Amino acid sequence: MAKRSRSSGRWLAEHFSDEYVRLAQEKGYRSRAVFKLMELDEHDRLFAPGTTVIDLGAAPGGWSQYAARRVGASGRVLALDMLPMEPLPGVTVVQGDFLDDAVFHAMLEAIGGRRVDVVLSDMAPNMSGNRNVDQPRSMYLAELAFDLAERVLGPKGSFVVKLFQGEGFQEYVARARKAFGSVGMRKPKASRARSAEIYLVGKGYRGADR
Ligand SMILES: C[S@@+](CC[C@H](N)C(=O)[O-])C[C@H]1O[C@@H](n2cnc3c(N)ncnc32)[C@H](O)[C@@H]1O
């Protein structure tokens, strides 16, 4: 067996002592990430029964689980990830790489012209540790998520996207301010302080005159 590095040992120790990991297990959620979305929802009221949601970068499925519960039987959740994801009640799963044009279009097809109320993206690339590589990769994923949101969101739709502060961040926020009636930047409690991630929440989509 390969020897575990000291840093991965530290990660495991932190993971198991993390109160959100414990809580997620206790409550039957697939990931600790669910507590980030819960806090965003409490603050920004993202979901209502009957709403249609797209969840990008959904595996293992915490956000989709929570969204499916919030939108209820009359709502719809469409989840995408490049990794396989165990099925969830009320969630349609598409597996594929969002950077692949065919996958982007498969998502549009799965929506079938319906208007979407909420687009979520918790996507993040595999971090190399080199900011010059990681930052453009994560911004590119966020840009593509924005492109999809602009194609599918209905009037007053909402958009939640994980961003990393660095090059391209300010321009991204400026783009969001043009497209949404309100834009907030949130750092949920469950987001680790040492992580540079931050969530942009755009509400009141202005551009849905389709
Ligand atoms: C932080 S995890 C998401 C956790 C999820 N929100 C939850 O609650 O379980 C980020 C996910 O983004 C996915 N991802 C990253 N790049 C992707 C891409 N290009 N296409 C599809 N999924 C991608 C990863 O496979 C990973 O599962």
Coordinates of N, CA and C and ligand atoms in Angstrom, one line a residue:
M1 N 0.8 -1.2 0.0 CA 0.0 0.0 0.0 C 0.9 1.3 0.0
A2 N 0.5 2.3 -0.8 CA 1.3 3.5 -0.8 C 1.2 4.2 0.5
K3 N 2.4 4.8 0.9 CA 2.4 5.5 2.2 C 1.6 6.8 2.1
R4 N 0.8 7.1 3.1 CA 0.0 8.3 3.0 C 1.0 9.5 3.4
S5 N 0.8 10.6 2.7 CA 1.7 11.8 3.0 C 1.2 12.4 4.3
R6 N 2.1 13.2 4.9 CA 1.8 13.8 6.1 C 0.6 14.8 6.0
S7 N 0.5 15.5 4.8 CA -0.5 16.4 4.6 C -1.9 15.7 4.4
S8 N -1.9 14.5 3.8 CA -3.2 13.9 3.6 C -3.6 13.3 5.0
G9 N -2.6 12.9 5.8 CA -3.0 12.4 7.2 C -3.7 13.5 8.0
R10 N -3.1 14.7 7.8 CA -3.7 15.9 8.5 C -5.1 16.2 8.0
W11 N -5.3 16.0 6.6 CA -6.6 16.3 6.0 C -7.6 15.3 6.6
L12 N -7.2 14.0 6.7 CA -8.1 13.0 7.2 C -8.5 13.3 8.7
A13 N -7.5 13.7 9.5 CA -7.8 14.0 10.9 C -8.7 15.1 11.0
E14 N -8.5 16.2 10.1 CA -9.4 17.3 10.2 C -10.8 16.9 9.7
H15 N -10.9 16.1 8.7 CA -12.1 15.7 8.1 C -13.0 15.0 9.2
F16 N -12.4 14.0 9.9 CA -13.2 13.3 10.8 C -13.6 14.0 12.1
S17 N -12.8 15.1 12.4 CA -13.1 15.8 13.6 C -14.0 17.0 13.3
D18 N -14.3 17.2 12.0 CA -15.1 18.3 11.5 C -16.6 18.1 11.9
E19 N -17.1 19.1 12.6 CA -18.5 18.9 13.1 C -19.5 18.8 11.9
Y20 N -19.2 19.4 10.8 CA -20.1 19.4 9.6 C -20.1 18.0 9.0
V21 N -18.9 17.3 9.0 CA -18.9 15.9 8.5 C -19.8 15.0 9.4
R22 N -19.6 15.2 10.7 CA -20.4 14.4 11.7 C -21.9 14.7 11.5
L23 N -22.2 16.0 11.4 CA -23.6 16.3 11.2 C -24.2 15.8 9.9
A24 N -23.4 15.8 8.8 CA -23.9 15.3 7.5 C -24.2 13.8 7.7
Q25 N -23.3 13.1 8.3 CA -23.5 11.7 8.5 C -24.8 11.4 9.3
E26 N -24.9 12.2 10.4 CA -26.0 12.0 11.3 C -27.4 12.3 10.6
K27 N -27.4 13.3 9.7 CA -28.7 13.6 9.1 C -28.9 13.0 7.7
G28 N -27.9 12.1 7.3 CA -28.1 11.3 6.1 C -27.8 12.1 4.8
Y29 N -27.0 13.2 5.0 CA -26.6 13.9 3.8 C -25.3 13.4 3.2
R30 N -25.1 13.5 1.9 CA -24.0 12.9 1.3 C -22.7 13.6 1.4
S31 N -22.8 14.9 1.8 CA -21.5 15.7 1.9 C -21.7 16.8 2.9
R32 N -20.6 17.3 3.5 CA -20.6 18.4 4.4 C -21.0 19.7 3.7
A33 N -20.8 19.7 2.3 CA -21.0 20.8 1.5 C -22.5 21.3 1.6
V34 N -23.4 20.4 2.0 CA -24.8 20.7 2.1 C -25.0 21.8 3.0
F35 N -24.2 22.0 4.1 CA -24.5 23.0 5.0 C -24.1 24.4 4.5
K36 N -23.3 24.4 3.5 CA -23.1 25.7 2.8 C -24.3 26.2 2.1
L37 N -24.9 25.2 1.3 CA -26.1 25.6 0.6 C -27.3 25.9 1.5
M38 N -27.4 25.2 2.6 CA -28.5 25.5 3.6 C -28.4 26.9 4.1
E39 N -27.1 27.3 4.4 CA -26.9 28.7 4.9 C -27.3 29.7 3.9
L40 N -26.8 29.4 2.6 CA -27.1 30.4 1.5 C -28.7 30.5 1.4
D41 N -29.3 29.3 1.4 CA -30.8 29.3 1.3 C -31.5 30.0 2.4
E42 N -31.0 29.8 3.6 CA -31.6 30.6 4.8 C -31.5 32.1 4.6
H43 N -30.3 32.5 4.1 CA -30.1 33.9 3.9 C -30.8 34.5 2.7
D44 N -30.8 33.7 1.6 CA -31.2 34.3 0.3 C -32.5 33.7 -0.3
R45 N -33.1 32.7 0.5 CA -34.4 32.1 0.1 C -34.4 31.7 -1.4
L46 N -33.6 30.7 -1.7 CA -33.4 30.3 -3.1 C -34.5 29.4 -3.6
F47 N -35.1 28.6 -2.8 CA -36.0 27.6 -3.4 C -37.4 27.8 -2.9
A48 N -38.3 27.3 -3.7 CA -39.7 27.2 -3.3 C -40.3 25.9 -3.9
P49 N -41.4 25.4 -3.3 CA -42.0 24.2 -3.9 C -42.3 24.4 -5.3
G50 N -42.0 23.4 -6.2 CA -42.3 23.5 -7.6 C -41.2 24.1 -8.5
T51 N -40.1 24.6 -7.9 CA -39.1 25.2 -8.7 C -38.2 24.2 -9.4
T52 N -37.6 24.7 -10.5 CA -36.7 23.8 -11.3 C -35.3 24.3 -11.0
V53 N -34.4 23.3 -10.7 CA -33.0 23.6 -10.3 C -32.0 22.9 -11.1
I54 N -30.9 23.5 -11.5 CA -29.8 22.8 -12.1 C -28.7 22.9 -11.1
D55 N -28.0 21.7 -10.9 CA -26.9 21.6 -9.9 C -25.7 21.1 -10.7
L56 N -24.7 22.0 -10.9 CA -23.5 21.7 -11.6 C -22.4 21.4 -10.7
G57 N -21.7 20.2 -10.9 CA -20.7 19.8 -10.0 C -21.3 19.2 -8.8
A58 N -22.3 18.3 -9.0 CA -23.2 17.9 -8.0 C -22.7 16.7 -7.1
A59 N -21.8 15.9 -7.5 CA -21.4 14.7 -6.8 C -20.6 15.1 -5.5
P60 N -20.8 14.4 -4.4 CA -21.6 13.2 -4.3 C -23.1 13.4 -4.2
G61 N -23.5 14.6 -4.0 CA -25.0 14.9 -4.1 C -25.6 15.6 -2.9
G62 N -24.9 16.2 -2.0 CA -25.5 16.9 -0.9 C -26.4 18.0 -1.3
W63 N -25.9 18.8 -2.2 CA -26.7 20.0 -2.7 C -28.0 19.5 -3.4
S64 N -27.8 18.5 -4.2 CA -29.0 18.0 -4.9 C -30.0 17.4 -4.0
Q65 N -29.5 16.7 -3.0 CA -30.4 16.1 -2.0 C -31.3 17.2 -1.3
Y66 N -30.6 18.3 -0.9 CA -31.2 19.4 -0.2 C -32.2 20.1 -1.1
A67 N -31.7 20.3 -2.4 CA -32.6 21.1 -3.3 C -33.8 20.2 -3.6
A68 N -33.7 18.9 -3.8 CA -34.8 18.1 -4.1 C -35.9 18.1 -3.0
R69 N -35.4 18.2 -1.7 CA -36.3 18.2 -0.6 C -37.0 19.6 -0.6
R70 N -36.3 20.6 -0.9 CA -36.9 22.0 -0.9 C -37.9 22.2 -2.0
V71 N -37.7 21.6 -3.2 CA -38.6 21.9 -4.3 C -39.8 20.9 -4.3
G72 N -39.6 19.8 -3.6 CA -40.8 18.9 -3.4 C -41.1 18.1 -4.7
A73 N -42.2 17.4 -4.7 CA -42.5 16.5 -5.8 C -42.9 17.2 -7.0
S74 N -43.4 18.5 -6.9 CA -43.7 19.2 -8.1 C -42.5 20.0 -8.7
G75 N -41.4 19.9 -8.0 CA -40.2 20.6 -8.6 C -39.4 19.6 -9.3
R76 N -38.2 20.1 -9.8 CA -37.3 19.3 -10.6 C -35.9 19.7 -10.3
V77 N -35.0 18.7 -10.2 CA -33.6 18.9 -10.0 C -32.8 18.2 -11.1
L78 N -32.0 18.9 -11.8 CA -31.2 18.2 -12.8 C -29.7 18.4 -12.4
A79 N -29.0 17.3 -12.1 CA -27.7 17.3 -11.6 C -26.7 16.9 -12.6
L80 N -25.5 17.6 -12.6 CA -24.4 17.2 -13.5 C -23.1 17.0 -12.7
D81 N -22.4 15.9 -13.1 CA -21.0 15.8 -12.6 C -20.2 14.9 -13.5
M82 N -18.9 15.1 -13.6 CA -18.1 14.3 -14.4 C -17.9 12.9 -13.7
L83 N -18.1 12.9 -12.4 CA -18.0 11.6 -11.6 C -19.4 11.0 -11.5
P84 N -19.4 9.6 -11.4 CA -20.6 9.0 -11.2 C -21.3 9.4 -9.9
M85 N -22.6 9.4 -9.9 CA -23.4 9.8 -8.7 C -24.5 8.8 -8.5
E86 N -24.6 8.4 -7.3 CA -25.7 7.4 -6.9 C -27.0 8.1 -7.1
P87 N -28.0 7.4 -7.7 CA -29.3 8.1 -7.9 C -29.9 8.6 -6.6
L88 N -30.7 9.7 -6.8 CA -31.4 10.3 -5.7 C -32.9 10.5 -6.1
P89 N -33.8 10.3 -5.2 CA -35.2 10.6 -5.5 C -35.4 12.0 -6.0
G90 N -36.1 12.2 -7.1 CA -36.5 13.6 -7.5 C -35.3 14.3 -8.2
V91 N -34.2 13.5 -8.5 CA -33.1 14.2 -9.2 C -32.7 13.4 -10.4
T92 N -32.6 14.1 -11.6 CA -32.1 13.5 -12.8 C -30.6 13.8 -12.9
V93 N -29.9 12.7 -13.1 CA -28.4 12.9 -13.1 C -27.9 12.7 -14.5
V94 N -27.0 13.7 -14.9 CA -26.3 13.6 -16.2 C -24.8 13.5 -15.8
Q95 N -24.1 12.5 -16.4 CA -22.7 12.4 -16.1 C -21.9 12.9 -17.3
G96 N -21.0 13.8 -17.0 CA -20.1 14.2 -18.1 C -19.3 15.4 -17.7
D97 N -18.3 15.8 -18.5 CA -17.4 16.9 -18.2 C -18.1 18.2 -18.8
F98 N -18.4 19.1 -17.9 CA -19.0 20.3 -18.3 C -18.2 21.1 -19.3
L99 N -16.9 20.9 -19.4 CA -16.1 21.6 -20.4 C -16.3 21.1 -21.8
D100 N -16.9 19.9 -21.9 CA -17.2 19.3 -23.1 C -18.5 19.9 -23.7
D101 N -18.3 20.5 -24.9 CA -19.4 21.1 -25.6 C -20.7 20.3 -25.7
A102 N -20.5 19.0 -25.9 CA -21.6 18.1 -26.1 C -22.4 17.9 -24.8
V103 N -21.6 18.0 -23.7 CA -22.3 17.9 -22.3 C -23.1 19.2 -22.0
F104 N -22.5 20.3 -22.3 CA -23.2 21.6 -22.2 C -24.6 21.5 -22.9
H105 N -24.5 21.0 -24.2 CA -25.7 20.9 -25.0 C -26.7 19.8 -24.5
A106 N -26.1 18.7 -23.9 CA -27.0 17.7 -23.3 C -27.8 18.3 -22.1
M107 N -27.2 19.2 -21.4 CA -27.9 19.8 -20.3 C -29.0 20.7 -20.8
L108 N -28.8 21.4 -21.9 CA -29.8 22.3 -22.5 C -31.0 21.4 -23.0
E109 N -30.6 20.2 -23.6 CA -31.6 19.3 -24.1 C -32.4 18.7 -23.0
A110 N -31.8 18.3 -21.9 CA -32.5 17.8 -20.7 C -33.5 18.8 -20.2
I111 N -33.2 20.0 -20.3 CA -34.1 21.1 -19.8 C -35.2 21.3 -20.7
G112 N -34.9 21.0 -22.0 CA -36.0 21.0 -23.0 C -36.8 22.3 -23.1
G113 N -36.1 23.4 -23.1 CA -36.8 24.7 -23.3 C -37.5 25.2 -22.1
R114 N -37.6 24.4 -21.0 CA -38.3 24.9 -19.8 C -37.5 26.0 -19.2
R115 N -38.1 26.9 -18.5 CA -37.4 27.9 -17.7 C -36.9 27.4 -16.4
V116 N -35.7 27.7 -16.1 CA -35.1 27.2 -14.8 C -35.2 28.3 -13.8
D117 N -35.4 28.0 -12.6 CA -35.5 29.0 -11.5 C -34.2 29.3 -10.8
V118 N -33.4 28.2 -10.7 CA -32.2 28.3 -9.9 C -31.1 27.5 -10.6
V119 N -29.9 28.2 -10.9 CA -28.7 27.4 -11.3 C -27.7 27.5 -10.2
L120 N -27.2 26.3 -9.8 CA -26.2 26.2 -8.8 C -24.9 25.7 -9.4
S121 N -23.8 26.2 -9.0 CA -22.5 25.6 -9.4 C -21.5 25.5 -8.2
D122 N -21.2 24.3 -7.8 CA -20.2 24.1 -6.8 C -19.0 23.5 -7.4
M123 N -18.9 23.6 -8.7 CA -17.8 23.0 -9.5 C -16.4 23.6 -9.1
A124 N -15.5 22.8 -9.0 CA -14.1 23.3 -8.8 C -13.2 22.3 -9.5
P125 N -12.1 22.8 -10.1 CA -11.2 21.9 -10.8 C -10.4 21.1 -9.7
N126 N -9.7 20.1 -10.1 CA -8.7 19.4 -9.3 C -7.6 20.4 -9.1
M127 N -7.4 20.8 -7.8 CA -6.4 21.9 -7.6 C -4.9 21.3 -7.7
S128 N -4.1 22.0 -8.5 CA -2.7 21.6 -8.6 C -1.8 22.2 -7.5
G129 N -2.4 23.2 -6.9 CA -1.5 24.0 -5.9 C -0.8 25.2 -6.6
N130 N -0.8 25.2 -7.9 CA -0.2 26.4 -8.6 C -1.4 27.3 -9.0
R131 N -1.4 28.5 -8.4 CA -2.4 29.5 -8.6 C -2.6 29.9 -10.0
N132 N -1.4 29.9 -10.7 CA -1.4 30.4 -12.1 C -2.2 29.4 -13.0
V133 N -2.3 28.2 -12.5 CA -3.0 27.2 -13.3 C -4.4 27.0 -12.7
D134 N -4.6 27.0 -11.4 CA -5.9 26.7 -10.8 C -6.9 27.9 -11.0
Q135 N -6.4 29.1 -10.9 CA -7.3 30.3 -10.9 C -8.0 30.3 -12.3
P136 N -7.2 30.3 -13.4 CA -7.9 30.4 -14.7 C -8.8 29.2 -14.9
R137 N -8.5 28.0 -14.4 CA -9.3 26.8 -14.6 C -10.6 27.0 -13.8
S138 N -10.6 27.5 -12.6 CA -11.8 27.6 -11.9 C -12.6 28.8 -12.4
M139 N -12.0 29.9 -12.9 CA -12.8 31.0 -13.5 C -13.5 30.5 -14.8
Y140 N -12.8 29.6 -15.5 CA -13.4 29.1 -16.8 C -14.6 28.3 -16.5
L141 N -14.6 27.5 -15.5 CA -15.7 26.7 -15.1 C -16.9 27.6 -14.6
A142 N -16.5 28.6 -13.9 CA -17.5 29.6 -13.4 C -18.1 30.4 -14.6
E143 N -17.3 30.7 -15.6 CA -17.8 31.4 -16.8 C -18.8 30.5 -17.5
L144 N -18.4 29.2 -17.7 CA -19.4 28.3 -18.4 C -20.7 28.2 -17.7
A145 N -20.6 28.1 -16.3 CA -21.8 28.0 -15.5 C -22.7 29.2 -15.8
F146 N -22.0 30.4 -15.8 CA -22.8 31.6 -16.1 C -23.4 31.6 -17.5
D147 N -22.7 31.1 -18.5 CA -23.2 31.0 -19.8 C -24.5 30.1 -19.8
L148 N -24.4 29.0 -19.1 CA -25.6 28.1 -19.0 C -26.8 28.8 -18.3
A149 N -26.4 29.5 -17.2 CA -27.5 30.2 -16.5 C -28.2 31.2 -17.4
E150 N -27.4 32.0 -18.2 CA -28.0 33.0 -19.1 C -28.8 32.3 -20.2
R151 N -28.6 31.1 -20.5 CA -29.4 30.4 -21.5 C -30.7 29.9 -21.0
V152 N -30.7 29.5 -19.7 CA -31.9 28.7 -19.2 C -32.7 29.5 -18.1
L153 N -32.1 30.5 -17.4 CA -32.8 31.1 -16.3 C -34.1 31.8 -16.8
G154 N -35.1 31.7 -16.0 CA -36.3 32.5 -16.3 C -36.2 33.8 -15.6
P155 N -37.3 34.7 -15.8 CA -37.2 36.0 -15.2 C -37.2 35.9 -13.7
K156 N -36.4 36.7 -13.1 CA -36.2 36.6 -11.6 C -35.5 35.4 -11.1
G157 N -34.9 34.6 -12.0 CA -34.1 33.4 -11.6 C -32.9 33.8 -10.8
S158 N -32.4 32.7 -10.1 CA -31.3 32.9 -9.2 C -30.1 32.0 -9.6
F159 N -28.9 32.5 -9.2 CA -27.6 31.9 -9.6 C -26.7 31.8 -8.4
V160 N -26.2 30.7 -8.1 CA -25.2 30.5 -7.0 C -24.0 29.9 -7.6
V161 N -22.8 30.5 -7.5 CA -21.6 29.9 -8.1 C -20.4 30.1 -7.1
K162 N -19.7 29.0 -7.1 CA -18.4 29.0 -6.2 C -17.3 29.7 -7.0
L163 N -16.7 30.7 -6.4 CA -15.6 31.4 -7.0 C -14.4 31.4 -6.1
F164 N -13.2 31.7 -6.7 CA -12.0 31.8 -6.0 C -11.5 33.2 -6.3
Q165 N -11.1 33.9 -5.2 CA -10.7 35.3 -5.4 C -9.3 35.3 -6.0
G166 N -9.1 36.1 -7.0 CA -7.9 36.1 -7.8 C -8.2 36.7 -9.2
E167 N -7.3 36.4 -10.1 CA -7.5 37.0 -11.4 C -8.8 36.7 -12.1
G168 N -9.5 37.7 -12.6 CA -10.8 37.4 -13.3 C -12.0 37.6 -12.3
F169 N -11.7 37.6 -11.0 CA -12.8 37.6 -10.1 C -13.7 38.9 -10.2
Q170 N -13.0 40.1 -10.2 CA -13.7 41.3 -10.2 C -14.6 41.5 -11.5
E171 N -14.0 41.1 -12.6 CA -14.7 41.1 -13.9 C -16.0 40.2 -13.8
Y172 N -15.8 39.1 -13.2 CA -16.9 38.1 -13.1 C -18.1 38.8 -12.2
V173 N -17.7 39.4 -11.1 CA -18.7 40.0 -10.3 C -19.4 41.1 -11.0
A174 N -18.6 41.9 -11.8 CA -19.2 43.0 -12.6 C -20.2 42.4 -13.6
R175 N -19.9 41.3 -14.2 CA -20.8 40.6 -15.2 C -22.1 40.3 -14.5
A176 N -21.9 39.7 -13.3 CA -23.1 39.3 -12.5 C -24.0 40.5 -12.1
R177 N -23.3 41.6 -11.8 CA -24.1 42.8 -11.4 C -25.0 43.3 -12.5
K178 N -24.5 43.1 -13.8 CA -25.3 43.5 -14.9 C -26.5 42.6 -15.1
A179 N -26.3 41.3 -14.9 CA -27.3 40.3 -15.2 C -28.4 40.1 -14.2
F180 N -28.0 40.5 -12.9 CA -29.0 40.2 -11.8 C -29.3 41.5 -11.1
G181 N -30.6 41.5 -10.6 CA -31.0 42.7 -9.8 C -30.2 42.9 -8.5
S182 N -29.8 41.7 -7.9 CA -29.0 41.9 -6.7 C -27.9 40.8 -6.7
V183 N -26.7 41.2 -6.2 CA -25.6 40.2 -6.2 C -25.0 40.3 -4.8
G184 N -24.8 39.2 -4.1 CA -24.2 39.1 -2.8 C -23.0 38.2 -2.8
M185 N -22.0 38.5 -2.0 CA -20.9 37.5 -1.9 C -21.0 36.9 -0.5
R186 N -21.0 35.6 -0.4 CA -21.2 34.9 0.9 C -20.1 33.9 1.2
K187 N -19.7 33.9 2.4 CA -18.7 32.9 2.9 C -19.4 32.1 4.0
P188 N -20.1 31.0 3.6 CA -20.9 30.2 4.7 C -19.9 29.7 5.7
K189 N -20.5 29.5 6.9 CA -19.7 29.0 8.1 C -19.1 27.7 7.7
A190 N -19.7 26.8 7.0 CA -19.2 25.5 6.7 C -18.0 25.5 5.6
S191 N -17.8 26.7 5.1 CA -16.7 26.9 4.1 C -15.4 27.1 4.9
R192 N -14.5 26.3 4.8 CA -13.3 26.4 5.6 C -12.6 27.7 5.4
A193 N -12.2 28.3 6.5 CA -11.6 29.6 6.5 C -10.3 29.7 5.6
R194 N -9.6 28.6 5.6 CA -8.3 28.6 4.9 C -8.6 28.4 3.4
S195 N -9.9 28.1 3.0 CA -10.2 28.0 1.6 C -10.5 29.3 1.0
A196 N -10.0 29.6 -0.2 CA -10.2 31.0 -0.8 C -11.6 31.0 -1.5
E197 N -12.4 29.9 -1.3 CA -13.7 29.9 -2.0 C -14.6 30.9 -1.4
I198 N -15.5 31.4 -2.3 CA -16.5 32.3 -1.8 C -17.7 32.1 -2.8
Y199 N -18.9 32.3 -2.3 CA -20.1 32.0 -3.2 C -20.7 33.4 -3.6
L200 N -20.9 33.5 -4.9 CA -21.7 34.6 -5.5 C -23.2 34.2 -5.6
V201 N -24.0 35.0 -5.0 CA -25.5 34.7 -5.2 C -26.1 35.9 -5.9
G202 N -26.6 35.5 -7.1 CA -27.3 36.5 -8.0 C -28.8 36.2 -7.9
K203 N -29.6 37.3 -7.7 CA -31.0 37.1 -7.6 C -31.7 38.1 -8.6
G204 N -32.9 37.7 -9.1 CA -33.6 38.6 -9.9 C -33.0 38.7 -11.3
Y205 N -32.9 37.6 -12.0 CA -32.3 37.6 -13.3 C -33.0 38.6 -14.2
R206 N -32.2 39.4 -14.9 CA -32.9 40.5 -15.7 C -33.0 40.1 -17.2
G207 N -32.3 39.1 -17.6 CA -32.2 38.9 -19.1 C -33.1 37.9 -19.7
A208 N -34.2 37.5 -19.0 CA -34.9 36.3 -19.5 C -36.1 36.8 -20.4
D209 N -35.8 37.6 -21.5 CA -36.9 38.0 -22.3 C -37.0 37.1 -23.5
R210 N -36.9 35.8 -23.2 CA -37.1 34.8 -24.3 C -38.5 34.4 -24.4
Ligands
LIG1 C1 -17.0 20.4 -4.2 S1 -17.6 19.1 -5.2 C2 -19.3 19.3 -5.1 C3 -20.0 18.9 -3.9 C4 -21.5 18.9 -4.0 N1 -22.0 20.3 -4.1 C5 -22.2 18.2 -2.9 O1 -22.9 18.9 -2.1 O2 -22.1 17.0 -2.7 C6 -17.2 19.7 -6.8 C7 -17.6 18.8 -7.9 O3 -17.4 19.4 -9.1 C8 -17.1 18.4 -10.1 N2 -16.5 19.0 -11.3 C9 -15.4 19.7 -11.4 N3 -15.1 20.0 -12.6 C10 -16.1 19.5 -13.4 C11 -16.4 19.5 -14.8 N4 -15.6 20.0 -15.7 N5 -17.5 18.9 -15.2 C12 -18.4 18.3 -14.3 N6 -18.2 18.3 -13.0 C13 -17.0 18.9 -12.5 C14 -16.2 17.4 -9.4 O4 -16.2 16.2 -10.0 C15 -16.8 17.5 -7.9 O5 -17.7 16.4 -7.8

